[in-house]
Amino acid sequence: MAAPRSRADSACAESAGSAQPPGGGGREAAAGGLKAAEMATKRLARLLGMARSGGRSGGAAEQRFGFGFLLVLDFESTCWRDARQRRPEIIEFPAVLLNAATGRIEAEFHTFVQPQEHPVLSEFCTTLTGVTQNQVDEGVPLNICLSQFLKWLERIQKEKQFLFSSDIPSNAIPEAKLCTFVTWTDWDLGVCLHYECKRKQLRKPDIFNSWIDLKATYRAFYNRKPKGLSGALQDLGLSFVGREHSGLDDSRNTARLAWRLICDGCVLKITKSLDKSYPRKNLISRTLNTNSADKTLLESSSSLETSGDRPCKANSLAERNHNGAAGIMQLKD
């Protein structure tokens, strides 16, 4: 008798759902908004009976429950063709919420961000990312963007009833839905947002301190090096949908790839944490009862909108040294 299939297994054999439309919206006011939004998240944890009551135990919670939702990010930043040393600033801030049990994108956040250090976009940047000068001029500074994002996240958390693993103690109820960030490489959260907040003396919310690097996960799980996000999809018989180097399209594309990994039996785990207390261990594993039929996945029927490879990202010298990059321009592939 065949073993009963999980909800995720059943969903893998069907088409992924349609994406929802995107949402979104003085330094002192923005800082207050960030703090208020984080406090609201903690209040939600208490309402669910899962407020943290001791040391950090995100790794334990992750192992016990797995992730019910994945919040996929793909920032676009200022960039230049020449090799002069310039620091990247976020100009497009997208996020898509993937239901890890069904493969559906259930919510989206998207806004354009005003660069402050180099407010005029290069022609190279606009051509590569599709982001125009008018879009960033009508956008918001990064501190306001972070405040808007946390308010959006608070609303979505209440609606979907999920928390981040760092907010859940080891004795949390089994029904808890966990969420974590997913990116393609460590650049978005480990370099770009991290150093921009430092330079601009902005308080970065703690939830951005850990994430899943899907490129590293893909490479370990399939035992092959992907040729960019587009190449990773193509290797699996999938094609991305949308505009390459669009932050929102790349986020949708990364979500689609994450869903394929789940369907192929990959157990997604945190691969990077800036929190020194987070457990360091083998973070990528394969389930033992992977159904080979699940590997023939929903290519044409999938309506998750995706895009392709990664744009060049310009790093400062200090950031390049920290991230181990060799040149001024860093290609996220």
Short mmCIF file of C-alpha atoms in Angstrom, two decimals:
data_model
loop_
_atom_site.label_atom_id
_atom_site.label_comp_id
_atom_site.label_asym_id
_atom_site.label_seq_id
_atom_site.Cartn_x
_atom_site.Cartn_y
_atom_site.Cartn_z
CA MET A 1 0.00 0.00 0.00
CA ALA A 2 1.38 3.38 -0.94
CA ALA A 3 2.17 5.74 1.90
CA PRO A 4 -0.27 8.66 2.27
CA ARG A 5 0.91 11.82 0.59
CA SER A 6 1.42 15.03 2.49
CA ARG A 7 -0.37 18.24 1.60
CA ALA A 8 2.80 19.54 -0.02
CA ASP A 9 3.24 16.32 -2.03
CA SER A 10 -0.31 16.56 -3.34
CA ALA A 11 0.12 20.22 -4.23
CA CYS A 12 3.33 19.42 -6.11
CA ALA A 13 1.39 17.25 -8.50
CA GLU A 14 -0.94 20.13 -9.30
CA SER A 15 -0.35 23.55 -10.82
CA ALA A 16 0.89 26.36 -8.61
CA GLY A 17 -1.67 29.05 -7.80
CA SER A 18 -1.91 32.51 -9.17
CA ALA A 19 -0.01 35.40 -7.63
CA GLN A 20 -1.82 38.06 -5.70
CA PRO A 21 -1.45 41.73 -6.67
CA PRO A 22 1.37 43.59 -4.94
CA GLY A 23 0.81 45.71 -1.87
CA GLY A 24 2.74 48.36 -0.06
CA GLY A 25 2.49 51.84 0.66
CA GLY A 26 12.07 62.62 9.01
CA ARG A 27 14.13 59.77 10.33
CA GLU A 28 12.63 60.06 13.83
CA ALA A 29 9.14 59.27 12.56
CA ALA A 30 10.39 56.34 10.50
CA ALA A 31 12.40 54.97 13.44
CA GLY A 32 9.27 55.16 15.57
CA GLY A 33 7.34 53.30 12.89
CA LEU A 34 9.94 50.53 12.76
CA LYS A 35 9.86 50.11 16.53
CA ALA A 36 6.07 50.13 16.64
CA ALA A 37 5.85 47.52 13.91
CA GLU A 38 8.32 45.24 15.67
CA MET A 39 6.41 45.61 18.93
CA ALA A 40 3.22 44.69 17.12
CA THR A 41 4.87 41.49 15.90
CA LYS A 42 5.78 40.60 19.48
CA ARG A 43 2.21 41.30 20.60
CA LEU A 44 1.01 38.93 17.92
CA ALA A 45 3.36 36.27 19.27
CA ARG A 46 1.88 36.67 22.74
CA LEU A 47 -1.66 36.47 21.37
CA LEU A 48 -0.77 33.16 19.72
CA GLY A 49 0.71 31.89 22.96
CA MET A 50 4.16 31.62 21.42
CA ALA A 51 6.08 34.60 22.77
CA ARG A 52 9.74 33.90 23.38
CA SER A 53 10.39 33.03 27.01
CA GLY A 54 14.09 32.45 27.18
CA GLY A 55 17.17 32.08 24.98
CA ARG A 56 17.02 32.19 21.22
CA SER A 57 15.77 28.90 19.86
CA GLY A 58 15.03 29.58 16.23
CA GLY A 59 17.02 26.57 15.04
CA ALA A 60 15.09 24.18 17.29
CA ALA A 61 11.73 25.57 16.20
CA GLU A 62 12.77 25.33 12.56
CA GLN A 63 13.70 21.65 12.98
CA ARG A 64 10.46 20.77 14.75
CA PHE A 65 7.97 22.46 12.49
CA GLY A 66 9.57 23.35 9.16
CA PHE A 67 8.54 26.48 7.31
CA GLY A 68 4.91 27.09 6.47
CA PHE A 69 5.71 30.27 4.56
CA LEU A 70 8.72 31.66 2.72
CA LEU A 71 9.19 35.40 2.24
CA VAL A 72 11.25 35.84 -0.92
CA LEU A 73 13.27 39.03 -1.42
CA ASP A 74 15.26 40.33 -4.37
CA PHE A 75 16.53 43.89 -4.10
CA GLU A 76 17.65 45.96 -7.05
CA SER A 77 20.32 48.54 -6.37
CA THR A 78 22.21 51.39 -7.98
CA CYS A 79 24.95 50.11 -10.28
CA TRP A 80 27.37 51.38 -12.90
CA ARG A 81 29.21 49.96 -15.87
CA ASP A 82 32.57 51.49 -14.95
CA ALA A 83 34.81 50.25 -12.15
CA ARG A 84 34.81 53.31 -9.91
CA GLN A 85 34.18 52.52 -6.27
CA ARG A 86 30.57 53.25 -5.43
CA ARG A 87 28.35 51.74 -2.79
CA PRO A 88 25.04 50.13 -3.78
CA GLU A 89 21.75 51.57 -2.56
CA ILE A 90 18.45 49.74 -2.78
CA ILE A 91 16.16 51.21 -5.45
CA GLU A 92 13.53 48.45 -5.65
CA PHE A 93 12.25 46.57 -2.58
CA PRO A 94 10.00 43.61 -3.45
CA ALA A 95 8.82 40.69 -1.34
CA VAL A 96 6.55 37.77 -2.18
CA LEU A 97 5.00 35.41 0.37
CA LEU A 98 5.07 31.78 -0.76
CA ASN A 99 2.89 29.17 0.91
CA ALA A 100 5.33 26.28 1.34
CA ALA A 101 2.49 23.74 1.46
CA THR A 102 0.66 24.75 -1.70
CA GLY A 103 3.18 26.62 -3.85
CA ARG A 104 0.90 29.65 -4.06
CA ILE A 105 2.09 33.22 -3.77
CA GLU A 106 -0.37 34.62 -1.26
CA ALA A 107 0.79 38.23 -0.89
CA GLU A 108 3.25 40.70 -2.36
CA PHE A 109 4.94 43.91 -1.25
CA HIS A 110 6.63 46.26 -3.67
CA THR A 111 7.96 49.80 -3.59
CA PHE A 112 10.65 51.87 -5.25
CA VAL A 113 13.28 53.47 -3.02
CA GLN A 114 15.02 56.83 -3.35
CA PRO A 115 18.83 56.52 -3.38
CA GLN A 116 20.39 59.21 -1.21
CA GLU A 117 24.12 58.85 -1.83
CA HIS A 118 23.85 58.73 -5.63
CA PRO A 119 20.34 60.00 -6.40
CA VAL A 120 20.77 60.00 -10.19
CA LEU A 121 20.58 56.55 -11.75
CA SER A 122 23.14 55.59 -14.36
CA GLU A 123 21.95 54.71 -17.84
CA PHE A 124 23.47 51.29 -17.29
CA CYS A 125 21.35 50.78 -14.16
CA THR A 126 18.10 51.77 -15.84
CA THR A 127 18.80 49.59 -18.87
CA LEU A 128 19.69 46.61 -16.70
CA THR A 129 16.97 46.79 -14.05
CA GLY A 130 14.22 48.64 -15.87
CA VAL A 131 13.95 51.05 -12.93
CA THR A 132 13.59 54.64 -14.13
CA GLN A 133 14.62 57.94 -12.62
CA ASN A 134 10.98 58.96 -12.22
CA GLN A 135 10.21 55.78 -10.30
CA VAL A 136 12.94 56.34 -7.72
CA ASP A 137 12.19 60.07 -7.51
CA GLU A 138 8.61 59.17 -6.62
CA GLY A 139 9.74 56.44 -4.25
CA VAL A 140 10.54 56.69 -0.54
CA PRO A 141 13.82 56.77 1.42
CA LEU A 142 14.98 53.42 2.77
CA ASN A 143 13.95 54.17 6.36
CA ILE A 144 10.37 54.87 5.26
CA CYS A 145 10.43 51.78 3.05
CA LEU A 146 11.42 49.57 5.99
CA SER A 147 8.64 51.05 8.11
CA GLN A 148 6.09 50.42 5.35
CA PHE A 149 7.35 46.88 4.90
CA LEU A 150 7.02 46.06 8.60
CA LYS A 151 3.48 47.44 8.69
CA TRP A 152 2.61 45.29 5.67
CA LEU A 153 4.27 42.29 7.33
CA GLU A 154 2.32 42.85 10.56
CA ARG A 155 -0.95 42.80 8.64
CA ILE A 156 0.01 39.67 6.69
CA GLN A 157 1.16 37.89 9.85
CA LYS A 158 -2.20 38.51 11.49
CA GLU A 159 -4.03 37.29 8.41
CA LYS A 160 -1.90 34.17 7.81
CA GLN A 161 -1.03 33.47 11.46
CA PHE A 162 2.71 32.90 11.07
CA LEU A 163 5.80 34.00 12.95
CA PHE A 164 9.52 34.03 12.33
CA SER A 165 11.46 31.24 13.99
CA SER A 166 13.41 33.60 16.22
CA ASP A 167 10.14 34.58 17.92
CA ILE A 168 9.12 31.02 18.81
CA PRO A 169 10.40 29.10 21.86
CA SER A 170 11.18 25.40 21.88
CA ASN A 171 7.84 24.63 23.57
CA ALA A 172 5.70 26.28 20.89
CA ILE A 173 2.47 24.62 19.83
CA PRO A 174 2.76 22.26 16.85
CA GLU A 175 0.20 24.28 14.86
CA ALA A 176 2.58 27.22 14.63
CA LYS A 177 3.40 28.33 11.11
CA LEU A 178 6.98 29.47 10.69
CA CYS A 179 8.34 31.88 8.11
CA THR A 180 11.81 32.88 6.99
CA PHE A 181 13.37 34.96 4.22
CA VAL A 182 14.65 33.43 1.00
CA THR A 183 17.14 35.11 -1.35
CA TRP A 184 19.27 34.09 -4.30
CA THR A 185 22.78 34.37 -2.76
CA ASP A 186 23.62 36.16 0.47
CA TRP A 187 24.02 39.54 -1.22
CA ASP A 188 20.58 41.04 -0.57
CA LEU A 189 20.51 40.67 3.23
CA GLY A 190 24.15 39.91 4.02
CA VAL A 191 25.65 42.82 2.08
CA CYS A 192 23.28 45.30 0.48
CA LEU A 193 20.70 45.98 3.21
CA HIS A 194 23.15 45.25 6.04
CA TYR A 195 25.76 47.80 4.97
CA GLU A 196 23.36 50.41 3.70
CA CYS A 197 21.66 50.49 7.09
CA LYS A 198 25.06 50.79 8.76
CA ARG A 199 26.18 53.64 6.51
CA LYS A 200 22.93 55.53 6.96
CA GLN A 201 22.72 54.75 10.69
CA LEU A 202 19.35 53.06 10.29
CA ARG A 203 18.11 50.47 12.72
CA LYS A 204 17.76 47.22 10.81
CA PRO A 205 14.97 44.95 12.13
CA ASP A 206 16.32 41.70 13.62
CA ILE A 207 14.13 39.55 11.38
CA PHE A 208 16.49 40.35 8.49
CA ASN A 209 19.40 38.61 10.27
CA SER A 210 18.77 35.09 8.97
CA TRP A 211 17.68 33.65 5.65
CA ILE A 212 17.89 30.80 3.15
CA ASP A 213 20.37 31.26 0.32
CA LEU A 214 18.56 29.38 -2.43
CA LYS A 215 21.60 29.30 -4.71
CA ALA A 216 23.66 27.47 -2.08
CA THR A 217 20.71 25.18 -1.35
CA TYR A 218 20.21 24.41 -5.05
CA ARG A 219 23.90 23.68 -5.53
CA ALA A 220 24.07 21.30 -2.56
CA PHE A 221 20.77 19.56 -3.26
CA TYR A 222 21.21 18.93 -6.99
CA ASN A 223 25.02 18.71 -6.80
CA ARG A 224 25.56 21.15 -9.63
CA LYS A 225 26.45 24.79 -10.02
CA PRO A 226 23.63 26.86 -11.50
CA LYS A 227 24.34 29.43 -14.19
CA GLY A 228 22.34 32.17 -12.56
CA LEU A 229 18.71 32.09 -11.50
CA SER A 230 17.55 31.68 -15.09
CA GLY A 231 19.99 28.82 -15.64
CA ALA A 232 18.85 27.10 -12.45
CA LEU A 233 15.28 27.09 -13.71
CA GLN A 234 16.30 25.95 -17.18
CA ASP A 235 18.28 23.06 -15.72
CA LEU A 236 15.02 21.84 -14.20
CA GLY A 237 13.06 22.23 -17.41
CA LEU A 238 11.44 25.48 -16.33
CA SER A 239 11.55 28.92 -17.89
CA PHE A 240 11.16 32.14 -15.99
CA VAL A 241 8.32 34.53 -16.64
CA GLY A 242 8.67 38.31 -16.65
CA ARG A 243 11.56 40.71 -17.07
CA GLU A 244 15.05 39.66 -16.09
CA HIS A 245 16.59 41.85 -13.40
CA SER A 246 13.22 43.20 -12.30
CA GLY A 247 13.22 42.84 -8.52
CA LEU A 248 9.59 41.76 -8.33
CA ASP A 249 9.87 39.32 -11.23
CA ASP A 250 13.10 37.88 -9.82
CA SER A 251 11.40 37.42 -6.45
CA ARG A 252 8.51 35.55 -8.07
CA ASN A 253 10.98 33.49 -10.04
CA THR A 254 12.95 32.60 -6.92
CA ALA A 255 9.72 31.60 -5.20
CA ARG A 256 8.92 29.30 -8.10
CA LEU A 257 12.35 27.70 -7.85
CA ALA A 258 11.95 27.27 -4.07
CA TRP A 259 8.68 25.46 -4.67
CA ARG A 260 10.36 23.14 -7.17
CA LEU A 261 13.03 22.30 -4.59
CA ILE A 262 10.34 21.50 -2.04
CA CYS A 263 8.55 19.26 -4.53
CA ASP A 264 11.79 17.45 -5.31
CA GLY A 265 12.23 16.62 -1.63
CA CYS A 266 14.53 19.38 -0.41
CA VAL A 267 14.06 20.35 3.23
CA LEU A 268 14.72 24.10 3.20
CA LYS A 269 16.70 25.32 6.18
CA ILE A 270 18.42 28.53 7.23
CA THR A 271 21.79 28.77 5.50
CA LYS A 272 23.01 32.11 6.87
CA SER A 273 22.51 33.98 10.11
CA LEU A 274 24.10 37.18 11.38
CA ASP A 275 23.04 36.13 14.86
CA LYS A 276 26.09 34.58 16.50
CA SER A 277 23.93 32.41 18.74
CA TYR A 278 22.23 30.69 15.81
CA PRO A 279 23.26 27.01 15.60
CA ARG A 280 25.83 26.18 12.92
CA LYS A 281 25.29 22.76 11.39
CA ASN A 282 24.48 20.95 8.18
CA LEU A 283 21.63 23.10 6.88
CA ILE A 284 20.53 21.31 3.71
CA SER A 285 18.96 17.88 3.61
CA ARG A 286 16.87 15.65 1.36
CA THR A 287 13.76 13.76 2.41
CA LEU A 288 14.00 10.00 2.11
CA ASN A 289 10.60 9.38 0.54
CA THR A 290 10.75 11.72 -2.42
CA ASN A 291 8.19 10.74 -5.01
CA SER A 292 9.86 10.74 -8.40
CA ALA A 293 6.56 11.67 -10.01
CA ASP A 294 6.67 14.95 -8.15
CA LYS A 295 9.73 15.92 -10.14
CA THR A 296 7.63 16.43 -13.27
CA LEU A 297 6.43 19.79 -12.08
CA LEU A 298 3.89 22.27 -13.43
CA GLU A 299 5.91 24.16 -15.97
CA SER A 300 3.32 25.52 -18.34
CA SER A 301 0.48 25.43 -15.84
CA SER A 302 2.35 27.36 -13.17
CA SER A 303 1.20 30.95 -12.92
CA LEU A 304 3.85 32.15 -10.50
CA GLU A 305 5.40 35.05 -12.33
CA THR A 306 9.17 34.90 -12.38
CA SER A 307 12.15 36.50 -13.99
CA GLY A 308 15.77 35.68 -14.54
CA ASP A 309 19.37 36.20 -13.64
CA ARG A 310 20.83 38.77 -11.35
CA PRO A 311 21.90 42.34 -12.11
CA CYS A 312 25.32 43.64 -11.34
CA LYS A 313 25.57 45.00 -7.84
CA ALA A 314 28.22 47.57 -6.94
CA ASN A 315 29.93 47.13 -3.58
CA SER A 316 32.21 49.38 -1.56
CA LEU A 317 35.73 48.12 -0.87
CA ALA A 318 34.87 47.20 2.72
CA GLU A 319 31.75 45.38 1.63
CA ARG A 320 33.61 43.52 -1.08
CA ASN A 321 36.23 42.39 1.41
CA HIS A 322 33.55 41.26 3.85
CA ASN A 323 31.71 39.32 1.18
CA GLY A 324 34.81 37.92 -0.47
CA ALA A 325 34.18 39.56 -3.83
CA ALA A 326 37.10 40.42 -6.08
CA GLY A 327 35.81 43.36 -8.12
CA ILE A 328 33.84 46.54 -7.79
CA MET A 329 30.94 45.07 -9.75
CA GLN A 330 29.42 41.97 -8.22
CA LEU A 331 27.27 39.80 -10.46
CA LYS A 332 24.70 37.89 -8.45
CA ASP A 333 24.57 34.69 -10.42
#
